[in-house]
GROMACS .gro file of C-alpha atoms in nm:
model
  118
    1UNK     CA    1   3.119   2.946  -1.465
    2UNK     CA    2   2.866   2.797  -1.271
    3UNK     CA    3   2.610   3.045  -1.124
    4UNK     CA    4   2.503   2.810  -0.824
    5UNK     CA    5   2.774   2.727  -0.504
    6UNK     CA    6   2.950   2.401  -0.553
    7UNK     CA    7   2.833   2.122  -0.304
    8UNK     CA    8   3.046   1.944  -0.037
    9UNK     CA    9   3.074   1.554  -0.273
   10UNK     CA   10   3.028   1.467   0.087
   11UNK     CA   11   2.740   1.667   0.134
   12UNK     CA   12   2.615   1.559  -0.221
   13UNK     CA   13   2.673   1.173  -0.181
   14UNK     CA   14   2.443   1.218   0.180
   15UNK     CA   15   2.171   1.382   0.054
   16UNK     CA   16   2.115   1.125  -0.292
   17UNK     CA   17   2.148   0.883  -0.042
   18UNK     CA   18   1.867   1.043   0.176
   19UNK     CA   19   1.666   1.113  -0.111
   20UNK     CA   20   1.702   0.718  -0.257
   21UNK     CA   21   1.600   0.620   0.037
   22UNK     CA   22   1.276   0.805   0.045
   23UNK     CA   23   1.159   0.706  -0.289
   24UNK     CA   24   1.255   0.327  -0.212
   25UNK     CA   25   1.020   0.410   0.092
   26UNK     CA   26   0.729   0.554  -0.104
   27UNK     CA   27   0.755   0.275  -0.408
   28UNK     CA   28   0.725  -0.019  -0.143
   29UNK     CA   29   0.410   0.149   0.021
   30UNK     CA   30   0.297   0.201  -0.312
   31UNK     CA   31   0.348  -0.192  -0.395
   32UNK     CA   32   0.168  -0.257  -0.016
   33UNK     CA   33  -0.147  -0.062  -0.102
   34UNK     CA   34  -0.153  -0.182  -0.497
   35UNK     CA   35  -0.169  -0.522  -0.329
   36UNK     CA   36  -0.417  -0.491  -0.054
   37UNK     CA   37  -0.618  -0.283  -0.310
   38UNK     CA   38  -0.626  -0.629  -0.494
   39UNK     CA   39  -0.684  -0.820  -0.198
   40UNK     CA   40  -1.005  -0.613  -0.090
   41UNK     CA   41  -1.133  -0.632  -0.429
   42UNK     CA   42  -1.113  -0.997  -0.470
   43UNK     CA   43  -1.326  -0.981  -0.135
   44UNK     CA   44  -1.603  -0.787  -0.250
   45UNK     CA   45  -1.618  -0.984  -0.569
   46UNK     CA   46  -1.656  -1.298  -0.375
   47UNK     CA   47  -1.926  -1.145  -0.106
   48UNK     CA   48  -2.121  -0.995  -0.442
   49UNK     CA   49  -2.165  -1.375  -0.561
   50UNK     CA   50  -2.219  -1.561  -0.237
   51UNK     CA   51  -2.435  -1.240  -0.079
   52UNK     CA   52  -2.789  -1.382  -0.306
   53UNK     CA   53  -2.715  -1.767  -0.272
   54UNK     CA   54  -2.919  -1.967  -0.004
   55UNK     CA   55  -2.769  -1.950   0.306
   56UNK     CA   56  -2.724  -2.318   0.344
   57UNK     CA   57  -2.586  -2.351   0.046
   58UNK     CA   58  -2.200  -2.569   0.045
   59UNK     CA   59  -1.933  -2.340  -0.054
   60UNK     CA   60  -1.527  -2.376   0.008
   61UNK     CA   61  -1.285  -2.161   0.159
   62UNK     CA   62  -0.923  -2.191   0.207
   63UNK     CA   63  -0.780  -2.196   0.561
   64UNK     CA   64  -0.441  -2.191   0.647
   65UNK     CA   65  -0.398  -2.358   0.244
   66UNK     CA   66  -0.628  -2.602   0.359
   67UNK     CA   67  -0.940  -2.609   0.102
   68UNK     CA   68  -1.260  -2.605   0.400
   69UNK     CA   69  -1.615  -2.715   0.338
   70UNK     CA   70  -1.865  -2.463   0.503
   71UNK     CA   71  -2.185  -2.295   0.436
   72UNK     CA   72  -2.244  -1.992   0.314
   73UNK     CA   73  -2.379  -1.842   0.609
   74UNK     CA   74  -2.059  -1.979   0.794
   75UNK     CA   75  -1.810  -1.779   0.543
   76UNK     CA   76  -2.010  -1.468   0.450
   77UNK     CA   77  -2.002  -1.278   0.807
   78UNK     CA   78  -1.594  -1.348   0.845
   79UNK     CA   79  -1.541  -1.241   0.495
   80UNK     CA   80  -1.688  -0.868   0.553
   81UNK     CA   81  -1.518  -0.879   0.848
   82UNK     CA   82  -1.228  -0.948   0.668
   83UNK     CA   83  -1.266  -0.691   0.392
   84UNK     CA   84  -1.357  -0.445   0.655
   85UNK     CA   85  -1.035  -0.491   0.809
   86UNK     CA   86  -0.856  -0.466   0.454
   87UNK     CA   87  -1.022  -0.071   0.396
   88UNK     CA   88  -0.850   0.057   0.710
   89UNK     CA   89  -0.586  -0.116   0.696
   90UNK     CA   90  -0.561   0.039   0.277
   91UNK     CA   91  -0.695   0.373   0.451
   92UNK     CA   92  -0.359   0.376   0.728
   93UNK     CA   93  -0.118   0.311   0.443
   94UNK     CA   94  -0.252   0.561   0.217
   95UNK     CA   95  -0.251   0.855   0.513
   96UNK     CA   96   0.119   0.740   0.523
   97UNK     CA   97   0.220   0.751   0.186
   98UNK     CA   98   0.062   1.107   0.211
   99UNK     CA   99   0.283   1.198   0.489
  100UNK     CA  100   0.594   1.056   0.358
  101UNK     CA  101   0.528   1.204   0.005
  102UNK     CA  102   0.482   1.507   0.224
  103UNK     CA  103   0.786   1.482   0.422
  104UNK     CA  104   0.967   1.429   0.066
  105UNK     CA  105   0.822   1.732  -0.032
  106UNK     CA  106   0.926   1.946   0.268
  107UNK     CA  107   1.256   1.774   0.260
  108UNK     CA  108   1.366   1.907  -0.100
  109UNK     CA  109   1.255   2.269  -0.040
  110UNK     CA  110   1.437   2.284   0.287
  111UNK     CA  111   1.757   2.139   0.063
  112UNK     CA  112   1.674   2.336  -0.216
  113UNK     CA  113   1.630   2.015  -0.415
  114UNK     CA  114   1.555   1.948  -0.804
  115UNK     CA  115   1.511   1.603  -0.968
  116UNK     CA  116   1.621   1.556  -1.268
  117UNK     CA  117   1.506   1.293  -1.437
  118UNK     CA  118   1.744   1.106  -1.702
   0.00000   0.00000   0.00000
């Protein structure tokens, strides 16, 4: 005999459901930040090798997958402004995967939830 009360299937089916979704929520935020995390690095890599080059020197940049001839002093100042955009826009998701890992958290205690993993 089973020392813990039975569950409504119902009940049971709702709350897998509930908790599925959640983790489908957290992995694609995961896969968002893994990918701007990329993004900003290839950013800094490319303002590290065009920050000690002569401003006037030619350099390309795709626009709008259009290949762009322009100086460096042209691309430089848009590029930090881009990868300063990129950290708080990584910063924002990773406060919400903290508060939906946290609401995940809550969630389970309040439904007396265990994973167990196969």
């Amino acid at each position: 005999m089973s020392s813990q009360p039975q569950i409504n299937p119902k009940k049971q089916q709702e709350l897998q459901l509930q908790y599925t979704n959640f983790k489908n929520t957290l992995q694609q935020l995961a896969q968002k930040i893994g990918d701007l995390e990329q993004e900003a690095e290839e950013h800094k890599l490319v303002i590290e090798t065009l920050d000690p080059l002569p401003k006037e020197r030619k350099c390309f940049r795709m626009v709008n997958g259009v290949l762009v001839e322009r100086t460096v002093q042209d691309v430089l100042p848009s590029l930090k402004t881009n990868s300063d955009g990129l950290k708080q826009v990584l910063e924002e998701m990773l406060k919400q995967y903290k508060s939906k890992q946290g609401e995940l958290d809550s969630w389970k205690k309040k439904n007396n939830i265990q994973v167990v993993q196969p």
